[in-house]
XYZ file of C-alpha atoms in Angstrom:
349
model
C -264.216 -36.106 143.509
C -266.113 -39.277 144.356
C -269.058 -39.207 146.740
C -269.752 -42.061 149.108
C -273.127 -43.783 149.213
C -274.226 -41.735 152.219
C -273.103 -38.497 150.601
C -274.975 -39.435 147.425
C -278.143 -39.927 149.455
C -277.594 -36.544 151.097
C -277.208 -34.985 147.652
C -280.521 -36.417 146.448
C -282.368 -35.220 149.556
C -280.891 -31.721 149.263
C -281.813 -31.541 145.579
C -285.392 -32.443 146.471
C -285.301 -29.802 149.181
C -284.070 -27.154 146.730
C -286.819 -28.066 144.242
C -289.431 -27.578 146.932
C -290.482 -31.239 147.019
C -289.539 -31.522 150.704
C -289.637 -29.265 153.698
C -286.724 -28.872 156.103
C -288.207 -31.100 158.798
C -288.812 -33.967 156.351
C -285.306 -33.561 154.921
C -283.840 -33.658 158.427
C -285.671 -36.939 159.074
C -284.329 -38.501 155.869
C -280.801 -37.269 156.601
C -281.011 -38.427 160.226
C -279.889 -34.949 161.291
C -281.366 -32.141 163.312
C -283.009 -29.207 161.586
C -280.062 -26.988 162.470
C -277.523 -29.434 161.026
C -279.665 -29.812 157.909
C -279.656 -26.056 157.388
C -275.861 -25.978 157.759
C -275.509 -28.800 155.232
C -277.845 -26.966 152.873
C -275.809 -23.773 153.157
C -272.574 -25.671 152.412
C -274.207 -27.293 149.385
C -275.362 -23.928 148.063
C -271.919 -22.407 148.533
C -269.636 -25.178 147.215
C -271.947 -27.624 145.468
C -271.435 -31.393 145.971
C -267.936 -30.698 147.342
C -269.573 -29.132 150.387
C -270.964 -32.532 151.358
C -267.506 -34.139 151.583
C -265.884 -34.141 155.001
C -262.828 -31.919 155.222
C -260.650 -34.618 156.789
C -261.099 -37.078 153.956
C -257.756 -38.323 152.699
C -255.808 -36.897 155.625
C -253.994 -39.203 158.057
C -255.422 -39.141 161.557
C -253.413 -37.299 164.204
C -254.237 -40.112 166.634
C -252.894 -42.850 164.346
C -250.661 -45.410 166.045
C -246.989 -45.501 165.216
C -245.979 -48.145 162.697
C -243.702 -49.844 165.240
C -246.575 -50.275 167.701
C -248.923 -51.499 164.953
C -246.402 -54.119 163.824
C -245.809 -55.269 167.412
C -249.554 -55.684 168.135
C -250.105 -57.669 164.945
C -247.124 -59.902 165.727
C -248.395 -60.619 169.264
C -251.895 -61.335 167.979
C -250.535 -63.919 165.543
C -248.076 -65.621 167.893
C -248.356 -65.166 171.676
C -252.075 -64.365 171.816
C -253.316 -66.487 168.933
C -256.980 -67.606 169.221
C -257.746 -64.888 171.764
C -260.780 -62.696 171.087
C -260.273 -58.973 170.639
C -261.810 -57.953 173.972
C -259.567 -60.300 175.955
C -256.593 -59.364 173.789
C -256.973 -55.663 174.605
C -256.893 -56.514 178.329
C -253.823 -58.767 177.966
C -251.930 -56.165 175.960
C -252.604 -53.530 178.651
C -251.685 -55.787 181.624
C -248.661 -57.667 180.253
C -247.201 -55.507 177.493
C -248.176 -51.976 178.492
C -250.038 -51.364 175.231
C -253.291 -49.590 176.031
C -255.610 -49.899 173.034
C -259.371 -49.667 172.952
C -261.307 -52.561 171.548
C -262.556 -50.619 168.448
C -259.003 -49.524 167.642
C -257.715 -53.064 168.071
C -260.548 -54.393 165.941
C -259.787 -52.027 163.053
C -256.054 -52.754 163.237
C -256.316 -56.546 163.277
C -259.166 -56.720 160.779
C -257.115 -54.702 158.293
C -254.281 -57.212 158.823
C -256.585 -60.145 157.977
C -257.206 -61.363 161.547
C -260.616 -62.102 163.009
C -261.873 -62.425 166.546
C -263.126 -65.914 167.504
C -266.894 -65.789 167.827
C -269.092 -67.477 170.406
C -272.798 -68.155 170.311
C -274.717 -65.038 171.224
C -278.220 -64.487 172.444
C -280.721 -63.729 169.715
C -281.427 -60.030 169.296
C -284.862 -58.514 169.313
C -285.797 -57.264 165.866
C -288.536 -54.868 164.959
C -290.174 -54.161 161.658
C -288.773 -51.112 159.947
C -290.809 -48.336 158.361
C -291.091 -48.033 154.600
C -289.068 -45.425 152.738
C -291.013 -42.200 152.178
C -290.472 -41.765 148.431
C -290.544 -43.877 145.296
C -287.182 -45.065 143.991
C -285.267 -44.825 147.270
C -285.249 -48.607 147.818
C -286.135 -51.488 145.489
C -286.492 -54.993 146.922
C -285.484 -57.970 144.773
C -286.675 -61.478 145.546
C -287.415 -64.823 143.937
C -290.754 -66.640 144.222
C -290.741 -70.417 143.742
C -294.168 -71.550 142.572
C -295.894 -73.773 140.025
C -296.818 -70.741 137.920
C -297.817 -72.906 134.942
C -299.562 -75.453 137.172
C -299.520 -78.812 135.346
C -298.986 -77.261 131.904
C -295.227 -76.793 132.222
C -292.183 -76.950 134.501
C -291.920 -75.263 137.892
C -290.397 -71.802 137.505
C -289.019 -69.057 139.711
C -290.290 -65.502 139.355
C -287.608 -62.862 139.941
C -289.474 -59.645 140.764
C -288.628 -56.108 141.853
C -290.932 -54.177 144.212
C -290.673 -50.525 145.207
C -290.419 -50.264 149.001
C -292.388 -47.023 149.343
C -295.456 -47.891 147.251
C -295.338 -51.671 146.866
C -295.490 -51.305 143.082
C -294.067 -54.171 141.017
C -291.399 -52.596 138.785
C -290.308 -55.674 136.838
C -290.390 -59.458 136.677
C -288.402 -62.228 134.986
C -289.150 -65.966 134.846
C -286.232 -68.362 135.262
C -285.847 -72.104 135.707
C -284.231 -71.445 139.096
C -283.161 -68.529 141.293
C -279.762 -67.430 140.027
C -277.555 -64.390 139.606
C -278.297 -64.076 135.897
C -282.002 -63.724 136.638
C -281.363 -60.833 139.043
C -279.023 -59.149 136.563
C -281.657 -59.395 133.827
C -284.194 -57.973 136.270
C -281.913 -55.023 137.107
C -281.397 -54.325 133.431
C -285.164 -54.408 132.907
C -286.025 -51.885 135.643
C -283.182 -49.532 134.697
C -284.510 -49.377 131.144
C -288.163 -48.889 132.150
C -288.257 -46.812 135.376
C -284.620 -45.821 135.956
C -281.900 -46.456 138.513
C -282.976 -46.859 142.154
C -281.114 -45.251 145.015
C -280.565 -48.595 146.788
C -281.343 -52.277 146.182
C -282.115 -54.857 148.875
C -281.916 -58.643 148.523
C -281.940 -61.463 151.003
C -278.949 -63.654 151.817
C -279.906 -66.429 149.450
C -276.852 -67.779 147.643
C -277.097 -66.925 143.994
C -272.960 -67.361 143.715
C -273.862 -70.975 141.424
C -272.453 -72.017 137.963
C -272.751 -75.457 136.393
C -269.870 -76.377 134.117
C -270.665 -80.067 133.821
C -271.054 -80.199 130.008
C -268.201 -77.754 129.367
C -264.493 -78.485 129.316
C -262.194 -75.483 129.252
C -258.512 -75.897 128.544
C -256.266 -73.140 129.914
C -253.577 -72.321 127.401
C -249.951 -71.816 128.562
C -249.124 -68.399 129.956
C -246.095 -66.207 129.288
C -242.948 -68.276 128.969
C -244.972 -71.510 128.805
C -246.251 -71.091 132.360
C -248.585 -73.811 133.623
C -251.632 -73.071 135.801
C -251.945 -76.563 137.240
C -253.453 -76.539 140.791
C -253.906 -72.747 140.577
C -257.083 -71.182 142.016
C -258.945 -69.395 139.221
C -262.311 -67.664 138.818
C -264.755 -68.765 136.126
C -267.233 -66.071 135.007
C -270.438 -66.945 133.158
C -271.655 -63.888 131.298
C -275.151 -62.935 130.203
C -274.393 -63.953 126.603
C -273.606 -67.537 127.842
C -269.863 -67.149 127.253
C -267.277 -68.250 129.815
C -264.132 -66.447 130.931
C -261.341 -67.594 133.275
C -259.455 -65.110 135.495
C -256.327 -65.581 137.576
C -255.309 -62.812 140.000
C -257.459 -60.301 138.113
C -256.121 -61.164 134.636
C -258.111 -63.021 131.993
C -256.459 -66.198 130.760
C -256.489 -67.599 127.235
C -258.755 -70.634 127.077
C -260.123 -73.048 124.520
C -263.528 -74.704 124.662
C -263.084 -78.429 124.105
C -266.756 -79.363 124.028
C -269.982 -77.403 123.819
C -273.144 -78.603 125.524
C -276.324 -79.147 123.546
C -279.334 -77.713 125.307
C -282.725 -79.176 124.459
C -285.556 -76.685 125.053
C -288.686 -77.845 126.849
C -291.638 -78.027 124.489
C -295.227 -77.235 125.344
C -297.963 -79.810 125.111
C -299.511 -80.159 121.642
C -302.455 -77.800 121.325
C -304.141 -76.001 118.508
C -303.866 -72.623 120.261
C -300.314 -71.791 121.324
C -299.309 -68.619 123.132
C -297.306 -66.470 120.684
C -294.706 -65.616 123.318
C -292.232 -67.752 125.213
C -290.626 -67.402 128.591
C -286.983 -66.241 128.949
C -284.664 -69.132 128.284
C -286.672 -70.526 125.365
C -289.375 -72.222 127.509
C -292.671 -72.058 125.589
C -296.026 -72.019 127.357
C -299.549 -72.956 126.310
C -302.856 -71.436 127.462
C -305.165 -73.375 129.767
C -307.599 -75.714 128.070
C -311.203 -74.616 128.137
C -313.904 -77.117 128.962
C -316.538 -77.439 126.170
C -319.902 -75.975 127.000
C -322.804 -78.393 127.147
C -325.071 -78.080 124.167
C -328.740 -77.152 124.100
C -330.740 -74.184 125.284
C -333.901 -73.660 127.314
C -335.151 -75.857 130.115
C -333.820 -79.078 128.588
C -330.373 -77.638 128.012
C -330.276 -76.225 131.565
C -331.126 -79.634 133.005
C -328.478 -81.227 130.797
C -325.804 -78.804 132.085
C -326.779 -79.319 135.696
C -327.140 -83.069 135.425
C -325.139 -84.989 132.875
C -322.185 -82.598 132.438
C -321.903 -81.441 136.064
C -319.680 -84.354 137.028
C -317.625 -84.198 133.819
C -316.902 -80.492 134.160
C -313.557 -79.829 135.899
C -313.510 -77.192 138.648
C -310.151 -75.709 139.659
C -309.615 -73.675 142.811
C -306.353 -71.782 143.399
C -304.380 -72.558 146.539
C -304.396 -70.007 149.435
C -300.816 -68.944 148.630
C -301.556 -68.419 144.928
C -300.562 -64.955 143.593
C -304.223 -64.298 142.712
C -305.188 -64.476 146.385
C -302.196 -62.339 147.375
C -303.167 -59.691 144.796
C -306.783 -59.735 146.011
C -305.720 -59.273 149.637
C -303.420 -56.383 148.674
C -306.239 -54.730 146.713
C -308.618 -55.114 149.642
C -306.038 -53.525 151.960
C -305.533 -50.554 149.621
C -309.317 -50.071 149.391
C -309.608 -49.981 153.171
C -306.787 -47.431 153.363
C -308.435 -45.203 150.748
C -311.728 -45.363 152.615
C -309.846 -44.355 155.774
C -308.555 -41.232 154.005
C -304.997 -42.393 153.171
C -303.781 -41.090 149.802
C -301.191 -42.603 147.493
C -298.882 -40.734 145.151
C -295.918 -41.578 143.000
C -293.393 -39.074 141.685
C -291.469 -40.112 138.642
């Protein structure tokens, strides 16, 4: 028996309810059910276990399913006579001209399953509102990439892949990469699963992280069974976390041979007597910031020397308003105000 994502969420909420971590009203809010429905779901879970959360009609054909002859006729008309007609207009044409009365949702499911899509027109922008945070730690983890000159002028510009818990705002993990890519997010997921565990759900933006550079590599696809050639065939190239490449065609891995291997030259830090003992992921070393020498002398003469001669030579650096230090300070100030207002914070592991 395999539970869906929604059923898995219901299982976690009911387990918390059974352990006494939630009350029925809070569980009903998380399940988006009434208190009465939540009690029924709880009784079914107690009686049959996780199987009680599965709908009884799963796997059964619907009694209202269209006949195969009608389904084939609708698909044929949508591809030929009524090509380039949106689904709403198509449902009206089928009812008026062909006597086929189908609702728009039914027509949408039928044609979408057959690989057809309704032509879209420009729609008015929808009003969006800010959603509330999840009530418990681990229910949702947000992944994002932050492009910033983290090393300032001491190294290259990097991207910080970080994971933040939605309920508490706690940073669960972070990985530095040369650019925002899929491998960085996979390394980040591996990091948080090893340190804090698996989250219930993960949220990322729509930034395209589907990018692989094969410029220095040349892969030769070896002949298939019976000397088959794959010329002009559409294949998938997978770049794995161990930097190896694999070629797939229709779900099957093909035999390949690497003709040339690229030589990657790591970026070196500036020469300095004190070097940070650690390096960033990817072999990018970093060096600590240089400290300005203190002016010599003590007493009144030394104080005048520091304020006079060395004042212009001393370098003063101020972080930009969007620097992570300022963001951390603003977040700390906000948490202090909330604590003074009587708001408490807790985290259950």
